[in-house]
Amino acid sequence: MARRSRAQAPASPEAEAAQQVPPPVIQVRHLTKSYGHGDATVHALRGPDDPQTGQPLGVSLDIEQGDFVAVMGSSGSGKSTLMNILGCLDIPTKGRYLLDGTDVGHLDETQLSLVRNRKIGFIFQSFNLVPRTTALAQVELPLAYAGVRAAERRKRALAALALVGLSGRADHKPNQLSGGQQQRVAVARALVTAPAMLLADEPTGNLDSRSTEEVLTIIDGLNTTGRTVVLITHEDEVAEHAKRVIRLVDGQIISDVRQGPVVGPPPVLARQLAAQPAAALIGGRP
């Protein structure tokens, strides 16, 4: 006698949604960073203290794919230490860090260099452009290190420059560009490898107000297309663009505020888009 197959119950909407959610780009667990020994030990990154032992428990956090996170804090708060660890420029004293599923704590310096090149796009306050080198060649550099062939490098670098509005400046050198244009070259260089995360360290610190808005508008647009952005800043006006704001004091997170949903445009751009229909009605019909 043939057995009748049992119909499989359909998965619940919650279960289907859980299967579709990608894992966090950043998973940090109990990270600490200390310098010195004994009584001279300085805990640059410590997290809360264990109520029983008084020892640092470390910093833990997740950053989802497509999020835009601003990390804020005054000098000595630990934000630069956290940035260096997230950027694989330094290693924690204790704890675990997974970047795009890769446990970077077990990698040697050569492997860390590959992770930095392929998974992280860096944007620095000082631009870090090579003197007497064209914008096109600046953007091609990460691809050259990754072994991408010349024709493909040029194609991808030109596309990245177009994305930041610098198609007509490809053959210009840093001394022929304004500060805002130089930072846009740096943004193009950061995104040309299609990294898992853009890590921006005070990206508007050396810019005037107009160039600041131009660069933040580009970063807003990149995040809207799904790029994960982690931005280090001490300026509230810059942090307003982020979907989530984390504040550090004395090496620990004291607040973690969600300003906008992970999916969709960041807050400032969302408000601008929402205001467009109303603005179009001002003045009435012709």
Tab-separated table of C-alpha atoms in Angstrom:
chain	number	residue	atom	x	y	z
A	1	MET	CA	0.000	0.000	0.000
A	2	ALA	CA	1.493	3.294	-1.088
A	3	ARG	CA	1.994	5.899	1.612
A	4	ARG	CA	0.459	9.259	1.033
A	5	SER	CA	2.942	12.120	1.207
A	6	ARG	CA	2.217	14.566	3.945
A	7	ALA	CA	1.720	18.127	2.677
A	8	GLN	CA	4.275	20.481	4.077
A	9	ALA	CA	2.837	23.402	6.000
A	10	PRO	CA	3.673	26.749	4.437
A	11	ALA	CA	6.234	28.816	6.290
A	12	SER	CA	4.891	31.712	8.328
A	13	PRO	CA	5.473	35.278	7.050
A	14	GLU	CA	7.767	35.856	10.044
A	15	ALA	CA	9.881	32.801	9.165
A	16	GLU	CA	10.123	33.846	5.510
A	17	ALA	CA	11.162	37.368	6.496
A	18	ALA	CA	13.818	35.983	8.838
A	19	GLN	CA	15.261	33.898	6.012
A	20	GLN	CA	15.490	36.969	3.748
A	21	VAL	CA	17.246	39.244	6.267
A	22	PRO	CA	20.995	39.284	5.545
A	23	PRO	CA	23.395	38.904	8.480
A	24	PRO	CA	24.880	42.098	9.943
A	25	VAL	CA	27.846	43.558	8.094
A	26	ILE	CA	29.497	44.220	11.458
A	27	GLN	CA	29.228	41.976	14.508
A	28	VAL	CA	31.245	43.122	17.511
A	29	ARG	CA	31.293	41.142	20.743
A	30	HIS	CA	32.967	42.249	23.999
A	31	LEU	CA	35.704	44.299	22.338
A	32	THR	CA	38.280	45.929	24.591
A	33	LYS	CA	41.445	47.844	23.766
A	34	SER	CA	43.950	48.730	26.441
A	35	TYR	CA	47.432	50.199	26.523
A	36	GLY	CA	50.090	49.812	29.202
A	37	HIS	CA	50.273	47.398	32.142
A	38	GLY	CA	49.293	47.258	35.781
A	39	ASP	CA	48.333	50.533	37.400
A	40	ALA	CA	49.353	52.374	34.216
A	41	THR	CA	46.808	50.544	32.045
A	42	VAL	CA	44.588	52.823	29.953
A	43	HIS	CA	41.342	51.332	28.663
A	44	ALA	CA	40.684	53.164	25.386
A	45	LEU	CA	37.728	50.867	24.679
A	46	ARG	CA	36.194	49.163	27.688
A	47	GLY	CA	32.415	48.972	27.690
A	48	PRO	CA	30.551	48.681	31.005
A	49	ASP	CA	32.214	47.172	34.069
A	50	ASP	CA	31.340	43.726	35.366
A	51	PRO	CA	29.364	44.430	38.575
A	52	GLN	CA	31.085	41.525	40.340
A	53	THR	CA	34.715	41.843	39.238
A	54	GLY	CA	34.868	45.465	38.135
A	55	GLN	CA	36.620	44.395	34.938
A	56	PRO	CA	35.611	45.841	31.541
A	57	LEU	CA	32.981	43.758	29.745
A	58	GLY	CA	33.809	45.299	26.368
A	59	VAL	CA	31.761	46.904	23.611
A	60	SER	CA	29.177	44.854	21.699
A	61	LEU	CA	27.121	45.991	18.715
A	62	ASP	CA	25.709	44.923	15.349
A	63	ILE	CA	25.470	47.078	12.222
A	64	GLU	CA	23.010	45.886	9.612
A	65	GLN	CA	23.552	45.832	5.879
A	66	GLY	CA	22.378	49.140	4.398
A	67	ASP	CA	22.489	51.065	7.674
A	68	PHE	CA	24.069	54.503	8.106
A	69	VAL	CA	25.676	54.824	11.538
A	70	ALA	CA	27.341	57.887	13.033
A	71	VAL	CA	29.772	57.260	15.896
A	72	MET	CA	30.179	60.358	18.061
A	73	GLY	CA	32.326	61.317	20.999
A	74	SER	CA	34.775	63.910	22.225
A	75	SER	CA	38.554	63.496	22.206
A	76	GLY	CA	39.491	60.470	24.296
A	77	SER	CA	36.040	58.897	24.072
A	78	GLY	CA	37.264	55.827	22.182
A	79	LYS	CA	35.690	56.595	18.815
A	80	SER	CA	39.023	56.642	16.965
A	81	THR	CA	40.038	53.374	18.627
A	82	LEU	CA	36.758	51.789	17.576
A	83	MET	CA	37.177	53.131	14.036
A	84	ASN	CA	40.686	51.665	13.775
A	85	ILE	CA	39.441	48.260	14.881
A	86	LEU	CA	36.415	48.325	12.548
A	87	GLY	CA	38.739	49.356	9.716
A	88	CYS	CA	41.141	46.475	10.488
A	89	LEU	CA	43.873	49.036	11.134
A	90	ASP	CA	44.296	47.797	14.711
A	91	ILE	CA	43.404	44.677	16.673
A	92	PRO	CA	41.457	44.541	19.948
A	93	THR	CA	42.991	43.409	23.220
A	94	LYS	CA	40.036	41.086	23.728
A	95	GLY	CA	36.778	40.296	21.971
A	96	ARG	CA	35.546	39.200	18.568
A	97	TYR	CA	34.915	41.147	15.367
A	98	LEU	CA	33.145	39.726	12.304
A	99	LEU	CA	33.168	41.840	9.144
A	100	ASP	CA	30.777	40.630	6.458
A	101	GLY	CA	30.945	37.172	8.043
A	102	THR	CA	34.768	37.083	8.289
A	103	ASP	CA	36.298	36.738	11.764
A	104	VAL	CA	39.157	39.204	11.367
A	105	GLY	CA	40.689	38.286	14.701
A	106	HIS	CA	42.285	35.181	13.193
A	107	LEU	CA	43.850	36.890	10.171
A	108	ASP	CA	47.516	37.748	9.681
A	109	GLU	CA	48.684	41.115	8.363
A	110	THR	CA	48.603	40.013	4.715
A	111	GLN	CA	45.041	38.734	5.076
A	112	LEU	CA	44.002	41.894	6.935
A	113	SER	CA	45.396	43.960	4.067
A	114	LEU	CA	43.226	42.003	1.626
A	115	VAL	CA	40.159	42.526	3.828
A	116	ARG	CA	40.824	46.281	3.975
A	117	ASN	CA	41.178	46.431	0.213
A	118	ARG	CA	38.121	44.360	-0.672
A	119	LYS	CA	35.609	44.881	2.121
A	120	ILE	CA	36.220	48.428	3.408
A	121	GLY	CA	36.140	51.732	1.570
A	122	PHE	CA	38.002	54.408	3.560
A	123	ILE	CA	37.213	58.126	3.450
A	124	PHE	CA	39.574	60.263	5.529
A	125	GLN	CA	39.415	63.858	6.740
A	126	SER	CA	42.691	64.695	4.988
A	127	PHE	CA	41.631	63.112	1.645
A	128	ASN	CA	44.902	61.080	1.441
A	129	LEU	CA	45.301	61.682	-2.278
A	130	VAL	CA	48.609	61.074	-4.046
A	131	PRO	CA	50.217	64.356	-5.232
A	132	ARG	CA	50.721	64.890	-8.972
A	133	THR	CA	48.394	61.963	-9.754
A	134	THR	CA	45.177	62.328	-11.750
A	135	ALA	CA	41.774	61.709	-10.244
A	136	LEU	CA	41.338	58.686	-12.516
A	137	ALA	CA	44.611	57.140	-11.354
A	138	GLN	CA	43.718	57.845	-7.694
A	139	VAL	CA	40.469	55.916	-8.038
A	140	GLU	CA	42.172	53.076	-9.917
A	141	LEU	CA	44.684	52.455	-7.099
A	142	PRO	CA	42.624	50.006	-4.974
A	143	LEU	CA	41.785	48.031	-8.118
A	144	ALA	CA	45.457	47.898	-9.079
A	145	TYR	CA	46.310	46.493	-5.635
A	146	ALA	CA	43.546	43.920	-6.128
A	147	GLY	CA	45.054	42.797	-9.440
A	148	VAL	CA	42.263	44.081	-11.694
A	149	ARG	CA	43.327	44.483	-15.324
A	150	ALA	CA	43.941	47.950	-16.741
A	151	ALA	CA	40.912	48.147	-19.041
A	152	GLU	CA	38.538	47.014	-16.296
A	153	ARG	CA	40.192	49.367	-13.795
A	154	ARG	CA	39.631	52.341	-16.073
A	155	LYS	CA	36.018	51.392	-16.742
A	156	ARG	CA	35.154	51.002	-13.058
A	157	ALA	CA	37.096	54.115	-12.005
A	158	LEU	CA	35.317	56.274	-14.586
A	159	ALA	CA	31.961	54.912	-13.405
A	160	ALA	CA	32.858	55.762	-9.797
A	161	LEU	CA	33.907	59.305	-10.749
A	162	ALA	CA	30.644	59.739	-12.634
A	163	LEU	CA	28.749	58.633	-9.536
A	164	VAL	CA	30.262	61.495	-7.519
A	165	GLY	CA	29.806	64.030	-10.314
A	166	LEU	CA	33.422	64.273	-11.455
A	167	SER	CA	33.325	62.815	-14.968
A	168	GLY	CA	34.835	66.020	-16.328
A	169	ARG	CA	37.694	66.043	-13.794
A	170	ALA	CA	39.200	62.592	-14.447
A	171	ASP	CA	42.505	64.031	-15.707
A	172	HIS	CA	42.804	66.679	-12.986
A	173	LYS	CA	45.414	66.439	-10.215
A	174	PRO	CA	44.728	67.318	-6.536
A	175	ASN	CA	46.174	70.837	-6.843
A	176	GLN	CA	43.699	71.485	-9.683
A	177	LEU	CA	40.687	70.511	-7.557
A	178	SER	CA	38.819	72.245	-4.739
A	179	GLY	CA	38.680	70.656	-1.289
A	180	GLY	CA	35.184	69.358	-1.938
A	181	GLN	CA	36.229	67.884	-5.277
A	182	GLN	CA	39.248	66.218	-3.687
A	183	GLN	CA	37.005	64.585	-1.090
A	184	ARG	CA	34.653	63.415	-3.828
A	185	VAL	CA	37.642	61.757	-5.531
A	186	ALA	CA	38.341	60.063	-2.193
A	187	VAL	CA	34.710	58.889	-2.030
A	188	ALA	CA	34.963	57.474	-5.567
A	189	ARG	CA	38.169	55.671	-4.602
A	190	ALA	CA	36.450	54.250	-1.510
A	191	LEU	CA	33.498	52.799	-3.376
A	192	VAL	CA	35.214	51.559	-6.573
A	193	THR	CA	35.880	48.095	-5.088
A	194	ALA	CA	32.189	47.692	-4.102
A	195	PRO	CA	33.113	47.239	-0.406
A	196	ALA	CA	30.847	45.810	2.267
A	197	MET	CA	31.216	49.029	4.251
A	198	LEU	CA	32.190	52.662	3.740
A	199	LEU	CA	34.151	53.892	6.769
A	200	ALA	CA	34.346	57.686	6.884
A	201	ASP	CA	36.555	59.377	9.477
A	202	GLU	CA	35.487	63.023	9.913
A	203	PRO	CA	34.964	63.245	6.116
A	204	THR	CA	33.851	66.888	6.226
A	205	GLY	CA	36.330	68.133	8.836
A	206	ASN	CA	38.449	70.071	6.308
A	207	LEU	CA	35.589	71.335	4.132
A	208	ASP	CA	33.598	74.552	3.977
A	209	SER	CA	29.831	74.449	4.491
A	210	ARG	CA	28.978	74.175	0.796
A	211	SER	CA	31.450	71.342	0.140
A	212	THR	CA	30.257	69.626	3.339
A	213	GLU	CA	26.705	69.529	2.015
A	214	GLU	CA	27.896	68.253	-1.373
A	215	VAL	CA	29.845	65.369	0.181
A	216	LEU	CA	27.070	64.466	2.633
A	217	THR	CA	24.535	64.489	-0.215
A	218	ILE	CA	26.700	61.968	-2.083
A	219	ILE	CA	27.048	59.774	1.018
A	220	ASP	CA	23.266	59.984	1.573
A	221	GLY	CA	22.712	58.869	-2.008
A	222	LEU	CA	25.161	55.970	-1.705
A	223	ASN	CA	23.422	54.779	1.447
A	224	THR	CA	20.031	55.010	-0.268
A	225	THR	CA	21.274	52.511	-2.868
A	226	GLY	CA	22.131	50.044	-0.082
A	227	ARG	CA	25.719	50.952	0.862
A	228	THR	CA	26.501	50.463	4.542
A	229	VAL	CA	28.095	53.592	6.002
A	230	VAL	CA	29.888	54.061	9.323
A	231	LEU	CA	30.819	57.692	9.879
A	232	ILE	CA	32.993	59.055	12.688
A	233	THR	CA	32.141	62.644	13.608
A	234	HIS	CA	31.912	65.121	16.458
A	235	GLU	CA	29.467	67.403	14.616
A	236	ASP	CA	25.746	67.167	15.343
A	237	GLU	CA	24.930	68.616	11.908
A	238	VAL	CA	26.746	65.730	10.238
A	239	ALA	CA	25.218	63.125	12.559
A	240	GLU	CA	21.731	64.335	11.545
A	241	HIS	CA	22.273	62.540	8.218
A	242	ALA	CA	22.721	59.136	9.898
A	243	LYS	CA	19.977	56.597	10.509
A	244	ARG	CA	21.542	55.625	13.822
A	245	VAL	CA	23.752	57.592	16.223
A	246	ILE	CA	26.065	55.893	18.727
A	247	ARG	CA	27.735	58.050	21.378
A	248	LEU	CA	30.887	57.017	23.236
A	249	VAL	CA	32.218	58.341	26.533
A	250	ASP	CA	35.307	56.946	28.257
A	251	GLY	CA	35.424	53.894	26.010
A	252	GLN	CA	31.821	52.789	26.370
A	253	ILE	CA	28.541	53.315	24.539
A	254	ILE	CA	26.316	55.659	26.530
A	255	SER	CA	23.535	56.039	23.939
A	256	ASP	CA	22.390	54.314	20.756
A	257	VAL	CA	19.582	56.185	19.011
A	258	ARG	CA	17.739	55.120	15.856
A	259	GLN	CA	16.891	58.177	13.673
A	260	GLY	CA	15.553	56.333	10.641
A	261	PRO	CA	14.805	52.803	9.399
A	262	VAL	CA	17.647	50.696	8.005
A	263	VAL	CA	15.882	50.359	4.643
A	264	GLY	CA	15.317	53.516	2.633
A	265	PRO	CA	16.918	56.965	2.417
A	266	PRO	CA	18.664	58.519	5.439
A	267	PRO	CA	16.730	61.123	7.461
A	268	VAL	CA	17.846	64.374	5.810
A	269	LEU	CA	17.303	63.004	2.300
A	270	ALA	CA	13.983	61.450	3.359
A	271	ARG	CA	12.748	64.848	4.559
A	272	GLN	CA	13.860	66.500	1.333
A	273	LEU	CA	12.060	63.889	-0.758
A	274	ALA	CA	8.916	64.216	1.351
A	275	ALA	CA	8.909	67.996	0.894
A	276	GLN	CA	9.209	67.889	-2.904
A	277	PRO	CA	5.507	67.352	-3.740
A	278	ALA	CA	4.476	70.198	-1.449
A	279	ALA	CA	7.158	72.487	-2.885
A	280	ALA	CA	5.887	71.795	-6.380
A	281	LEU	CA	2.453	73.179	-5.412
A	282	ILE	CA	3.773	76.483	-4.097
A	283	GLY	CA	2.478	79.316	-6.251
A	284	GLY	CA	-0.544	77.388	-7.448
A	285	ARG	CA	-1.405	76.471	-10.997
A	286	PRO	CA	-0.235	78.667	-13.878
